[in-house]
PDB file of C-alpha atoms and ligand atoms in Angstrom:
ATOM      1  CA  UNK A   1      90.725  88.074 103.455  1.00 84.00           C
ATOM      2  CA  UNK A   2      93.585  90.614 103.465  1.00 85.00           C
ATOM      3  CA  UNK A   3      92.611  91.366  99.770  1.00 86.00           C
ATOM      4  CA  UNK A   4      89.071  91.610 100.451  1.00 88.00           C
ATOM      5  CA  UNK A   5      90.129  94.084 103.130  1.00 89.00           C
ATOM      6  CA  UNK A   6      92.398  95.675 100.449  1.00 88.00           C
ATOM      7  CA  UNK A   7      89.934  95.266  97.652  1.00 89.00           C
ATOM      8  CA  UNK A   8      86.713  97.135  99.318  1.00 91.00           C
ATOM      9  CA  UNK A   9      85.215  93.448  99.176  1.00 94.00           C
ATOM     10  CA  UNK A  10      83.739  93.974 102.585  1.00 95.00           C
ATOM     11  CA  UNK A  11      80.209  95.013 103.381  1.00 96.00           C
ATOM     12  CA  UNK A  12      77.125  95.499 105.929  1.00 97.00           C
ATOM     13  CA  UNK A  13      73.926  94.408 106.227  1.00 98.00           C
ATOM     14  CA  UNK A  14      71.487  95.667 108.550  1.00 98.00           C
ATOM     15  CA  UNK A  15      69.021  93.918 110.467  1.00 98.00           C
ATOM     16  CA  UNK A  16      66.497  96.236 112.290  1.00 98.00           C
ATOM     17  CA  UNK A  17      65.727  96.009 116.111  1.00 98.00           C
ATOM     18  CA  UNK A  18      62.358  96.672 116.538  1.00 98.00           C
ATOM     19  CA  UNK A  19      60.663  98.321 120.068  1.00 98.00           C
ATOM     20  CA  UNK A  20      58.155  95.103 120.949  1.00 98.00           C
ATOM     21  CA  UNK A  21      55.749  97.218 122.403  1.00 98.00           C
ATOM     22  CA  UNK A  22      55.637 100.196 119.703  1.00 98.00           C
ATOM     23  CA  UNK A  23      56.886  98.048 116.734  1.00 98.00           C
ATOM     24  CA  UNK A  24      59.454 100.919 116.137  1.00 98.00           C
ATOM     25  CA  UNK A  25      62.889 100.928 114.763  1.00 98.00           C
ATOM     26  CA  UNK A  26      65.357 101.459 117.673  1.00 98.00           C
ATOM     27  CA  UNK A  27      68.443 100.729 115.477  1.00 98.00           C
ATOM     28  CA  UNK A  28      70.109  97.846 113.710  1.00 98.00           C
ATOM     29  CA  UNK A  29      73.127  94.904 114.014  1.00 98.00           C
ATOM     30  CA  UNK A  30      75.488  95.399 111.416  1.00 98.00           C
ATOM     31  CA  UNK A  31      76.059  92.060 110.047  1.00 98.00           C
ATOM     32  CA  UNK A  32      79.214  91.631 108.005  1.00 97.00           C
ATOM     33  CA  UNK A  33      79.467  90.374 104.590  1.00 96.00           C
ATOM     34  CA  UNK A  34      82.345  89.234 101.626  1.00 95.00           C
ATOM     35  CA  UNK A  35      81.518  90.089  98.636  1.00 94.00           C
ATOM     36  CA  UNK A  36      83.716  88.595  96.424  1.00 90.00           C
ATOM     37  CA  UNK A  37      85.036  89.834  92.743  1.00 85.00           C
ATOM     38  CA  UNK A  38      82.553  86.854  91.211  1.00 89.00           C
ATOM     39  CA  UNK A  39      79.960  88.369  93.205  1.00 87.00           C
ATOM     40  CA  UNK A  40      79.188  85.466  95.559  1.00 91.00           C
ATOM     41  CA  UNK A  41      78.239  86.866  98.670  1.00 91.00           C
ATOM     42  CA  UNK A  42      79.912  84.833 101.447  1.00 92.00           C
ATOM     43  CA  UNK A  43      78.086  84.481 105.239  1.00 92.00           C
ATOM     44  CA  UNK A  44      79.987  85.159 107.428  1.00 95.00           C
ATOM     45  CA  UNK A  45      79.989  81.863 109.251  1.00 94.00           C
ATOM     46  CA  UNK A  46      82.146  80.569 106.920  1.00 92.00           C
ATOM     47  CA  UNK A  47      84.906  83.496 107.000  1.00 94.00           C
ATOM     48  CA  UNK A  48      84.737  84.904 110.696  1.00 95.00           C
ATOM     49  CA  UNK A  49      86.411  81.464 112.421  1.00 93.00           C
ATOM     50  CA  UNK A  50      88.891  81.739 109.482  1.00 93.00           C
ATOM     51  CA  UNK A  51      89.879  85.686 110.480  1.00 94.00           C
ATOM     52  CA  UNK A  52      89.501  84.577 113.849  1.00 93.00           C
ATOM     53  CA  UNK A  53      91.969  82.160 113.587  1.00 92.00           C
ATOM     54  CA  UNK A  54      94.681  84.031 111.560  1.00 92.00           C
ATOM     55  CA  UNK A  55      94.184  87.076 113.591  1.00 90.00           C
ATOM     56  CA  UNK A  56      92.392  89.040 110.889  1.00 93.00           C
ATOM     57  CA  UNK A  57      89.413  89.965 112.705  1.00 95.00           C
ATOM     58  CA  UNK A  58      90.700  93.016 114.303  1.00 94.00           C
ATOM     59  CA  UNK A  59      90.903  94.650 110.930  1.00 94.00           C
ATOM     60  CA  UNK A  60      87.567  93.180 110.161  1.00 96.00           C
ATOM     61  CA  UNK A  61      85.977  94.578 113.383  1.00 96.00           C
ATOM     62  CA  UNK A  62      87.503  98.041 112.760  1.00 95.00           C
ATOM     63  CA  UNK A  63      86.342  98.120 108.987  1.00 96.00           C
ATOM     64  CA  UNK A  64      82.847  97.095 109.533  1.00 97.00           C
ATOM     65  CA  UNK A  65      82.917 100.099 112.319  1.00 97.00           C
ATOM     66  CA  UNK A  66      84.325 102.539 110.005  1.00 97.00           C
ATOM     67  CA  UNK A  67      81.506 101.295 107.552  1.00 98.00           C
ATOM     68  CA  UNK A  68      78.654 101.907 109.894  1.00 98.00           C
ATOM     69  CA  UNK A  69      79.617 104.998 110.119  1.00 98.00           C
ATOM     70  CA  UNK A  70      80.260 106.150 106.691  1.00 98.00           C
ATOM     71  CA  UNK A  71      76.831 104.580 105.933  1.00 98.00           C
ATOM     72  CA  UNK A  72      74.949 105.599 108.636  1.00 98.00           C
ATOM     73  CA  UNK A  73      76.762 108.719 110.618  1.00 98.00           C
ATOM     74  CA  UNK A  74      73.858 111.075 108.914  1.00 98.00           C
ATOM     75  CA  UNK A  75      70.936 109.031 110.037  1.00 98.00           C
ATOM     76  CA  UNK A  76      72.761 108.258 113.371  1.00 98.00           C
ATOM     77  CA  UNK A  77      72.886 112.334 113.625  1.00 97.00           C
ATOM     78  CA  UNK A  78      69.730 112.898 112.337  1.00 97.00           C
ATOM     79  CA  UNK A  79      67.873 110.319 114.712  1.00 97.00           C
ATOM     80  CA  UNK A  80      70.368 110.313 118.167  1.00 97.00           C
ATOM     81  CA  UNK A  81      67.958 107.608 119.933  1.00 96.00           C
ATOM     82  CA  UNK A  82      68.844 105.316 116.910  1.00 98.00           C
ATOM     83  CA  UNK A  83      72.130 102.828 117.859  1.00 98.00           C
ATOM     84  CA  UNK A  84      73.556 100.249 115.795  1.00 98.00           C
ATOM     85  CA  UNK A  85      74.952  97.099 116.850  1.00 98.00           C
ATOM     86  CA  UNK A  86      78.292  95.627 116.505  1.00 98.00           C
ATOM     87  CA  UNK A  87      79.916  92.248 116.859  1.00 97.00           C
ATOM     88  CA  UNK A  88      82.994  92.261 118.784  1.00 95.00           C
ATOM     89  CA  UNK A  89      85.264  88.668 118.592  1.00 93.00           C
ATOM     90  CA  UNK A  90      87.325  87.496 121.634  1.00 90.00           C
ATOM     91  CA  UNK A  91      90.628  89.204 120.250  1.00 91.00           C
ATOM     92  CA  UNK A  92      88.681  92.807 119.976  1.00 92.00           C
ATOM     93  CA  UNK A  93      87.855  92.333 123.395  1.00 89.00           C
ATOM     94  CA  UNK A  94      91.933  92.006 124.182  1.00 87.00           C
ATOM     95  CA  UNK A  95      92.880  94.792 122.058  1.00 87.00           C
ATOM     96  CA  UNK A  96      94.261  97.819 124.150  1.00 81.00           C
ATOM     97  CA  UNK A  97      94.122  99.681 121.299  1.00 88.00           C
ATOM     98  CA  UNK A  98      90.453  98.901 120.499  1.00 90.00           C
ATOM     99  CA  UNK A  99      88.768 101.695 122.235  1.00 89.00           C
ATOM    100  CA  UNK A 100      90.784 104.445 121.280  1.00 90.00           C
ATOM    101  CA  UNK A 101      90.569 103.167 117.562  1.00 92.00           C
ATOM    102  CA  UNK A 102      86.700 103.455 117.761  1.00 93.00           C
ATOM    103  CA  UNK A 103      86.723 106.594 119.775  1.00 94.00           C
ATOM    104  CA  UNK A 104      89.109 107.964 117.094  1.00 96.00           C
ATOM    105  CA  UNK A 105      86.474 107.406 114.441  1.00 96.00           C
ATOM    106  CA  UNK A 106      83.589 108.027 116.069  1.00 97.00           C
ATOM    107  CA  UNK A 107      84.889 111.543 116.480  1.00 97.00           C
ATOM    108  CA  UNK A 108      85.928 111.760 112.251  1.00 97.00           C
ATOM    109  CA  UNK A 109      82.181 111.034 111.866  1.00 97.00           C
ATOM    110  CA  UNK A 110      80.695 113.055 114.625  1.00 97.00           C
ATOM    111  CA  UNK A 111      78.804 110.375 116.179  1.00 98.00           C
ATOM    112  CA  UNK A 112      78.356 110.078 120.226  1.00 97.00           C
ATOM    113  CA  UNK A 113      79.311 106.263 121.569  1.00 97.00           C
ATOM    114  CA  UNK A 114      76.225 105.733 122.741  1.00 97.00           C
ATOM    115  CA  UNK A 115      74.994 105.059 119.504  1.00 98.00           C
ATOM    116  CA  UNK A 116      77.592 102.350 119.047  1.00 97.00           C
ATOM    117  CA  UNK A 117      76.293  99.205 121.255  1.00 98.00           C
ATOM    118  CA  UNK A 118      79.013  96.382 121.258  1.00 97.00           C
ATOM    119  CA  UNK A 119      78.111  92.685 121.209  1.00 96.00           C
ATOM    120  CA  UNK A 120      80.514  90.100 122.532  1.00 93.00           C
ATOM    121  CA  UNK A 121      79.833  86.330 123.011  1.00 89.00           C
ATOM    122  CA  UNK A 122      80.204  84.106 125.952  1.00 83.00           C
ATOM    123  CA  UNK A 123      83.616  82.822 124.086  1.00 78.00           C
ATOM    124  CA  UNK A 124      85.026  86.473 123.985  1.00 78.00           C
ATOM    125  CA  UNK A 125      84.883  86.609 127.650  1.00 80.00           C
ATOM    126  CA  UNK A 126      86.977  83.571 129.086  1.00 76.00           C
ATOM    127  CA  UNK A 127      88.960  85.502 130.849  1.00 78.00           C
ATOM    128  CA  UNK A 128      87.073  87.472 132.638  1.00 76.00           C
ATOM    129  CA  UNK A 129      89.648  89.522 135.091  1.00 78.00           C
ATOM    130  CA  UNK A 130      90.395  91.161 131.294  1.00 80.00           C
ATOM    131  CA  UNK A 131      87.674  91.238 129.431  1.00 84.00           C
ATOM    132  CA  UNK A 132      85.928  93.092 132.545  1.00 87.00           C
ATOM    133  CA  UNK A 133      88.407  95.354 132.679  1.00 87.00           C
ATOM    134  CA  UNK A 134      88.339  96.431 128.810  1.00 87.00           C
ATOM    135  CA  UNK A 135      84.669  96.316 128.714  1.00 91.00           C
ATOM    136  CA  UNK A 136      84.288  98.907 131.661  1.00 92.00           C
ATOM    137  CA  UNK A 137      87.037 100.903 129.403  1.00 91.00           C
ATOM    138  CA  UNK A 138      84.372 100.983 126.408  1.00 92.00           C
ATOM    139  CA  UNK A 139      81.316 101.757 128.775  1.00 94.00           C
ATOM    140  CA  UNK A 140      83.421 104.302 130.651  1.00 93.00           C
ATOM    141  CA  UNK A 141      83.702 105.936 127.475  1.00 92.00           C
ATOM    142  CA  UNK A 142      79.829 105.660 126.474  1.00 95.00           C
ATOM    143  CA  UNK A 143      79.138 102.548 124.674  1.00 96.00           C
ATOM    144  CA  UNK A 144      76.847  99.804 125.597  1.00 97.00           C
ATOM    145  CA  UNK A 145      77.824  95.933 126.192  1.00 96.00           C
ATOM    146  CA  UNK A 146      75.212  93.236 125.020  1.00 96.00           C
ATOM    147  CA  UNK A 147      76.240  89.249 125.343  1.00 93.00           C
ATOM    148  CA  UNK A 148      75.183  88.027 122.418  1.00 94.00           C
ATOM    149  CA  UNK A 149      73.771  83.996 122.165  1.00 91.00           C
ATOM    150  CA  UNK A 150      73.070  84.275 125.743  1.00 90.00           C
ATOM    151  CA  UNK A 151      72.586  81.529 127.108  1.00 84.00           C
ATOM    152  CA  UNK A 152      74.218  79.355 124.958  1.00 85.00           C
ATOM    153  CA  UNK A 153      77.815  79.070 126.319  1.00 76.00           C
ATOM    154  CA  UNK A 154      78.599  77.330 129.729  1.00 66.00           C
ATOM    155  CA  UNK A 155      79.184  79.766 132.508  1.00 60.00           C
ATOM    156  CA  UNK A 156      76.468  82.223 131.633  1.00 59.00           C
ATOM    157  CA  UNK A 157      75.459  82.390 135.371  1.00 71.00           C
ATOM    158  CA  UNK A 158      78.731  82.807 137.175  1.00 71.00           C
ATOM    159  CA  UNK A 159      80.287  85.901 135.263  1.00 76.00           C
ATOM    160  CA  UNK A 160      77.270  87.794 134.828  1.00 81.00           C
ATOM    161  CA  UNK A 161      77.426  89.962 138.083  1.00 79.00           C
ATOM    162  CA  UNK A 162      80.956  90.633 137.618  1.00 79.00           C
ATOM    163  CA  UNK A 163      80.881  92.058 133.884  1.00 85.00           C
ATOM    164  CA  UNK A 164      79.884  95.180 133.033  1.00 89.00           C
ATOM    165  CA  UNK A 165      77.046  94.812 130.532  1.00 93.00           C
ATOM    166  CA  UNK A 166      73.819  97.029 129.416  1.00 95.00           C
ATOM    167  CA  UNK A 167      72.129  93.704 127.488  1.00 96.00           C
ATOM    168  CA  UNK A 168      71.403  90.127 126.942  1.00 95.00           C
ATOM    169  CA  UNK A 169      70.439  88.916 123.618  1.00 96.00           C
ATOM    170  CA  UNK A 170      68.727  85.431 123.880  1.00 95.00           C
ATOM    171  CA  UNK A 171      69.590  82.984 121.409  1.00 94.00           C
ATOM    172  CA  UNK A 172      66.755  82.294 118.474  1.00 96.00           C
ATOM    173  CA  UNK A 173      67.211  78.572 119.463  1.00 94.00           C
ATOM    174  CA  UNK A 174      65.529  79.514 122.491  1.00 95.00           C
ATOM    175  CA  UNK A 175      63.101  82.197 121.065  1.00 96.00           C
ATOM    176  CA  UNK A 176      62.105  78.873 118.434  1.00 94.00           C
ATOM    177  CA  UNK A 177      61.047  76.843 121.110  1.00 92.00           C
ATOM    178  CA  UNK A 178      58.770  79.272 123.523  1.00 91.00           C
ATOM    179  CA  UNK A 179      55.503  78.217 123.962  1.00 79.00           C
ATOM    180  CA  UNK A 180      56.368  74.524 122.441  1.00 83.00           C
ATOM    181  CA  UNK A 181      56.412  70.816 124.981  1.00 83.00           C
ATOM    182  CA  UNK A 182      60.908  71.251 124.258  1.00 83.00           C
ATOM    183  CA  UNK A 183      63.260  70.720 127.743  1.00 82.00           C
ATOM    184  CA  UNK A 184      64.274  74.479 126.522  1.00 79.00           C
ATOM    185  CA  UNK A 185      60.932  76.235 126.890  1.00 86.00           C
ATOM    186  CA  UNK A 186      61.618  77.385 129.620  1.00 87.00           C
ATOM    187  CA  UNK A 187      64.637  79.006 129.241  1.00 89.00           C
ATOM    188  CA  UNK A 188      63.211  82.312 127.569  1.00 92.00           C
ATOM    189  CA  UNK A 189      61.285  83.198 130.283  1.00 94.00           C
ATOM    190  CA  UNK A 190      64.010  82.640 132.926  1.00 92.00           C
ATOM    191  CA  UNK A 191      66.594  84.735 131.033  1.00 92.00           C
ATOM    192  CA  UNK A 192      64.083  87.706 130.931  1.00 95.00           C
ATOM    193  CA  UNK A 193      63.279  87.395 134.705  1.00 94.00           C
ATOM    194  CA  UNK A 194      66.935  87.310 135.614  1.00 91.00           C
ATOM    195  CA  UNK A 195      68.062  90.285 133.217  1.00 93.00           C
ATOM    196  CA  UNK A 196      65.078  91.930 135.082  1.00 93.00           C
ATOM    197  CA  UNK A 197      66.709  91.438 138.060  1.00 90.00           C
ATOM    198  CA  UNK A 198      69.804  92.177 137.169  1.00 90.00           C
ATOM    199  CA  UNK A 199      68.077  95.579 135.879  1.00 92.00           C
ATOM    200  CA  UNK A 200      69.227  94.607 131.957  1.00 94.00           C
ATOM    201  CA  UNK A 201      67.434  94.993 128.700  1.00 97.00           C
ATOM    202  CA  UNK A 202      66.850  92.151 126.204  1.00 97.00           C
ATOM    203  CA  UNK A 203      66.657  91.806 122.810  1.00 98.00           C
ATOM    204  CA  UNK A 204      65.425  88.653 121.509  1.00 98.00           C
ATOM    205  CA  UNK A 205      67.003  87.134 118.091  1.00 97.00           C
ATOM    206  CA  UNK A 206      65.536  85.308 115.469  1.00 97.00           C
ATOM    207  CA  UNK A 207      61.528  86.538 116.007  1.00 98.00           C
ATOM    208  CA  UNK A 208      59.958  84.770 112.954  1.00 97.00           C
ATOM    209  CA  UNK A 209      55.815  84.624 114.333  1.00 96.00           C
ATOM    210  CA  UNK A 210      53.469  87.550 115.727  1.00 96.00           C
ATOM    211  CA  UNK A 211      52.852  84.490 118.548  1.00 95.00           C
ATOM    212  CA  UNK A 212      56.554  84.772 119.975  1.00 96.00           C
ATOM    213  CA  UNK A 213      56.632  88.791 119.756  1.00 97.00           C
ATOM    214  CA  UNK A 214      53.581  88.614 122.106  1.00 97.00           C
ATOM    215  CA  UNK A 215      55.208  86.469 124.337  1.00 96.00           C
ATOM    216  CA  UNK A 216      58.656  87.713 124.924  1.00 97.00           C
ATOM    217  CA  UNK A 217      57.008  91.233 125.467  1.00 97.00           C
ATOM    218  CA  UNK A 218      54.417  89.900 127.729  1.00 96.00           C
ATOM    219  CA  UNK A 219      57.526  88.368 128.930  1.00 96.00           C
ATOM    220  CA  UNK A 220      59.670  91.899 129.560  1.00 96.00           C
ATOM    221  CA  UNK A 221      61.597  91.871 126.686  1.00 97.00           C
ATOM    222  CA  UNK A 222      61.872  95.304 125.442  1.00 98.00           C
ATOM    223  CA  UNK A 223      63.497  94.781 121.916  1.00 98.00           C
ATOM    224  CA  UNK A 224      63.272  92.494 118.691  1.00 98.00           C
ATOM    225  CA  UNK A 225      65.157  90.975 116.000  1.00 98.00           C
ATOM    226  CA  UNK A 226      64.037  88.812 113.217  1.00 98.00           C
ATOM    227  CA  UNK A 227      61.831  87.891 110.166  1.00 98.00           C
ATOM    228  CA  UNK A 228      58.912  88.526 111.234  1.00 98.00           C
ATOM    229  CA  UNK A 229      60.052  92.890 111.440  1.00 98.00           C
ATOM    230  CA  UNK A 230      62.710  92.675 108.759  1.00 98.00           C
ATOM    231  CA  UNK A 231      65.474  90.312 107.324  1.00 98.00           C
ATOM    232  CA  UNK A 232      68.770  92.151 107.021  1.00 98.00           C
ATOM    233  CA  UNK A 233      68.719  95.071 104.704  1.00 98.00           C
ATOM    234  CA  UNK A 234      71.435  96.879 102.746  1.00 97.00           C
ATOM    235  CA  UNK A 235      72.448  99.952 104.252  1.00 98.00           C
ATOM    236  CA  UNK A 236      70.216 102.562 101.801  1.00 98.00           C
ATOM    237  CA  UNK A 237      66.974 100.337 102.361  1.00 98.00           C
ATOM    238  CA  UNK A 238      67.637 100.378 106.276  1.00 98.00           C
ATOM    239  CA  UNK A 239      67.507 104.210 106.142  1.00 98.00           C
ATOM    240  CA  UNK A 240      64.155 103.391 103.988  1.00 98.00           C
ATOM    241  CA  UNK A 241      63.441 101.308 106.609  1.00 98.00           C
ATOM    242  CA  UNK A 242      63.834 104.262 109.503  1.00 98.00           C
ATOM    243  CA  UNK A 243      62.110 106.389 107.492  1.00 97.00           C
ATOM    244  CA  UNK A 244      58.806 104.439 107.593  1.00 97.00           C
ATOM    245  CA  UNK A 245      59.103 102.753 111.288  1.00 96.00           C
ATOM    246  CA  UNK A 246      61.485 105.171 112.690  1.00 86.00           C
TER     247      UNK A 246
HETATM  248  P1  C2E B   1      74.525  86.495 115.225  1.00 82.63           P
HETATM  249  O1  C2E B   1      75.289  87.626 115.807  1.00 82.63           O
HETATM  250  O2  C2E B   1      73.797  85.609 116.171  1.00 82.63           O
HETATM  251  O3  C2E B   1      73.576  87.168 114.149  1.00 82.63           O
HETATM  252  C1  C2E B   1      72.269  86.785 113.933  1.00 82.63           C
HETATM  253  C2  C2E B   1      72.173  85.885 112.711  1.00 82.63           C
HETATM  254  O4  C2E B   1      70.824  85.373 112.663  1.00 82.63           O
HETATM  255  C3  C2E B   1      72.366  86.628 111.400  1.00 82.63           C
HETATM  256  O5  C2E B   1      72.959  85.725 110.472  1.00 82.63           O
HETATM  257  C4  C2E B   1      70.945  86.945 110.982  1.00 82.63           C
HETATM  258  O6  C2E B   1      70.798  87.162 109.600  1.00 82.63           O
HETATM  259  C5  C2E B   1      70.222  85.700 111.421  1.00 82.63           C
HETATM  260  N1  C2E B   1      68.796  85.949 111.671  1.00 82.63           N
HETATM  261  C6  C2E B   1      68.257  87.091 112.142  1.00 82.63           C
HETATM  262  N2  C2E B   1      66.936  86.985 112.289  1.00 82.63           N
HETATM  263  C7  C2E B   1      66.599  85.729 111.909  1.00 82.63           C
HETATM  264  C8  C2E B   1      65.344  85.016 111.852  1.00 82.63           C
HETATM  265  O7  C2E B   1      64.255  85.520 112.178  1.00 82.63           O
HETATM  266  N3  C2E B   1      65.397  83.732 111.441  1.00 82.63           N
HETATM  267  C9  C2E B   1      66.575  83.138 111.071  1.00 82.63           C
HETATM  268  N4  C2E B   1      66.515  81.851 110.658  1.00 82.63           N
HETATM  269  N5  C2E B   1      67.768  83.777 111.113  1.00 82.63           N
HETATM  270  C10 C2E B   1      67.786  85.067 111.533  1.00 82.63           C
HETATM  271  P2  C2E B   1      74.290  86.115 109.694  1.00 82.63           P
HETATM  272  O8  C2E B   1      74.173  87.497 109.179  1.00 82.63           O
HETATM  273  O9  C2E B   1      74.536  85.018 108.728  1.00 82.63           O
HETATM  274  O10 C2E B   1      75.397  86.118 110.800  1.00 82.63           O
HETATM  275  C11 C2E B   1      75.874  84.929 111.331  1.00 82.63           C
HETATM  276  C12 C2E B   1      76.870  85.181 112.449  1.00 82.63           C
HETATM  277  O11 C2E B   1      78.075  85.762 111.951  1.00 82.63           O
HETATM  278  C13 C2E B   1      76.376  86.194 113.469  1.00 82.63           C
HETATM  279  O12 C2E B   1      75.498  85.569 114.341  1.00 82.63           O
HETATM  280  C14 C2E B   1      77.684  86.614 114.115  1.00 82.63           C
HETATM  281  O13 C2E B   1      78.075  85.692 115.109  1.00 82.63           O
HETATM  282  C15 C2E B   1      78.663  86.549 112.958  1.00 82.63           C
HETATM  283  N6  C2E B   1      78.892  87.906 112.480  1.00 82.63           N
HETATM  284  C16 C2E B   1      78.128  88.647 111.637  1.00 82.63           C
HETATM  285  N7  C2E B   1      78.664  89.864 111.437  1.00 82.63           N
HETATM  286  C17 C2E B   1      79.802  89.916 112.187  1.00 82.63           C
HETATM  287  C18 C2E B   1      80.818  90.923 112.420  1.00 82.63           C
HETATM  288  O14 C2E B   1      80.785  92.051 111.908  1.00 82.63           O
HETATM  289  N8  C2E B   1      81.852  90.582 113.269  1.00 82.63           N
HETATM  290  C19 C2E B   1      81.914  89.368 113.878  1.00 82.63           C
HETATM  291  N9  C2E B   1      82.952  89.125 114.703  1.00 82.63           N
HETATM  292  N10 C2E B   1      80.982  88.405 113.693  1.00 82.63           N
HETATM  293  C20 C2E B   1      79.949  88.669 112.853  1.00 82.63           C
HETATM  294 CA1   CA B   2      75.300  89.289 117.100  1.00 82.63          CA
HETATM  295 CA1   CA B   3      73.276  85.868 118.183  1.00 82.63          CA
END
């Protein structure tokens, strides 16, 4: 990994997020990829636990930001309601230094932080005194927090009202099963009421059928991900992409 850093062997995809209601682009989640020297792509599944683990994924994080904005900082400029969408692990989330690294590089590139939004999952936030407390640092300065997988971790409920966050994203495992006779049906709709309450926006993942984009915006969603708009794009045919749904 620290010669795929060192090597350029790093890159983004982008998966559009699509306005239910309008079908139009809003932005996209940069999702990371290795491209090694054979030129296997590698998901990142199978390297993010690994960077996780050896404490990598801080220079991950940061490179995949400063890619976004190489790639994108002109169409970011050119279209400021566009925002683009990046994972953050549990050790970004820790980092003191994390916000002024971003800010620094969001300034290089001339891009406001509101159109960086920042993901974190339920995992990043165990400690939530801390995580809190950083997060509020990143929205103080302009971004916006989205828990990614919501839904799927175990204290979903209790920490909600005390972080500050923008978005949920449900899970696709429970955007698969709305509408169907599963125990989880239900959970969709429940997520979307609360977040409604809680006055937050949702973006559902993993949208594969018309039937469920219906739903989820009948629903309240505001804001989709999945097959059924796009599957993730490189970064020149996401611009493409803009261009004729922006
Ligand atoms: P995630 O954040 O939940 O990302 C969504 C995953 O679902 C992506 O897989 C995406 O390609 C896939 N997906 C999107 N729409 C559909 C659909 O309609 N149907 C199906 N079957 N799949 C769909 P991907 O790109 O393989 O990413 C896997 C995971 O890797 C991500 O899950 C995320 O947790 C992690 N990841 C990706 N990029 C980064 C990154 O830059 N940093 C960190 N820390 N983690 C990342
Ligand atoms: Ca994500
Ligand atoms: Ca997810």
């Amino acid at each position: 990994l620290q010669m795929a850093l060192q090597r350029g062997e790093i890159e983004i995809d982008y998966q559009p997020l699509v306005d239910l209601q309008t079908r139009r682009c809003v932005g996209a989640e940069a999702l990371v990829r290795w491209r090694r020297n054979d030129g296997q792509r590698v998901r990142p599944d199978l390297f993010i636990p690994q960077a996780e683990d050896s404490g990598q994924i801080c220079a991950i994080t940061q490179r995949v930001i400063e890619l976004v904005l190489q790639e994108q900082a002109a169409l970011l400029r050119q279209h400021p309601h566009l925002y683009i969408s990046v994972n953050l692990a549990a050790a970004d989330i820790r980092d003191a230094a994390f916000v002024a690294h971003s800010q620094r590089l969001l300034t290089k590139y001339g891009v406001p932080a509101s159109q960086l939004l920042y993901e974190v999952t339920e995992r990043g936030l165990v400690d939530v005194q801390r995580a809190s407390s950083l997060l509020q640092a990143q929205r103080d300065s302009g971004h916006r927090i989205a828990i990614d997988d919501f839904g799927t971790g175990y204290s979903s409920l209790s920490y909600l009202q005390q972080l500050p966050v923008d978005v949920l994203k449900i899970d696709k495992s429970f955007v698969d099963t709305l509408g169907s006779d599963a125990a989880s049906s239900p959970v969709a709709p429940h997520i979307i009421q609360m977040a409604r309450e809680l006055g937050l926006k949702v973006i559902a993942e993993g949208v594969e059928h018309e039937a469920q984009a219906c739903q989820l915006l009948s629903l309240g969603a505001q804001v989709g991900q999945g097959w059924l708009f796009s599957k993730a794009l490189d970064a020149a045919s996401f611009r493409a992409f803009v261009a004729r749904h922006g």
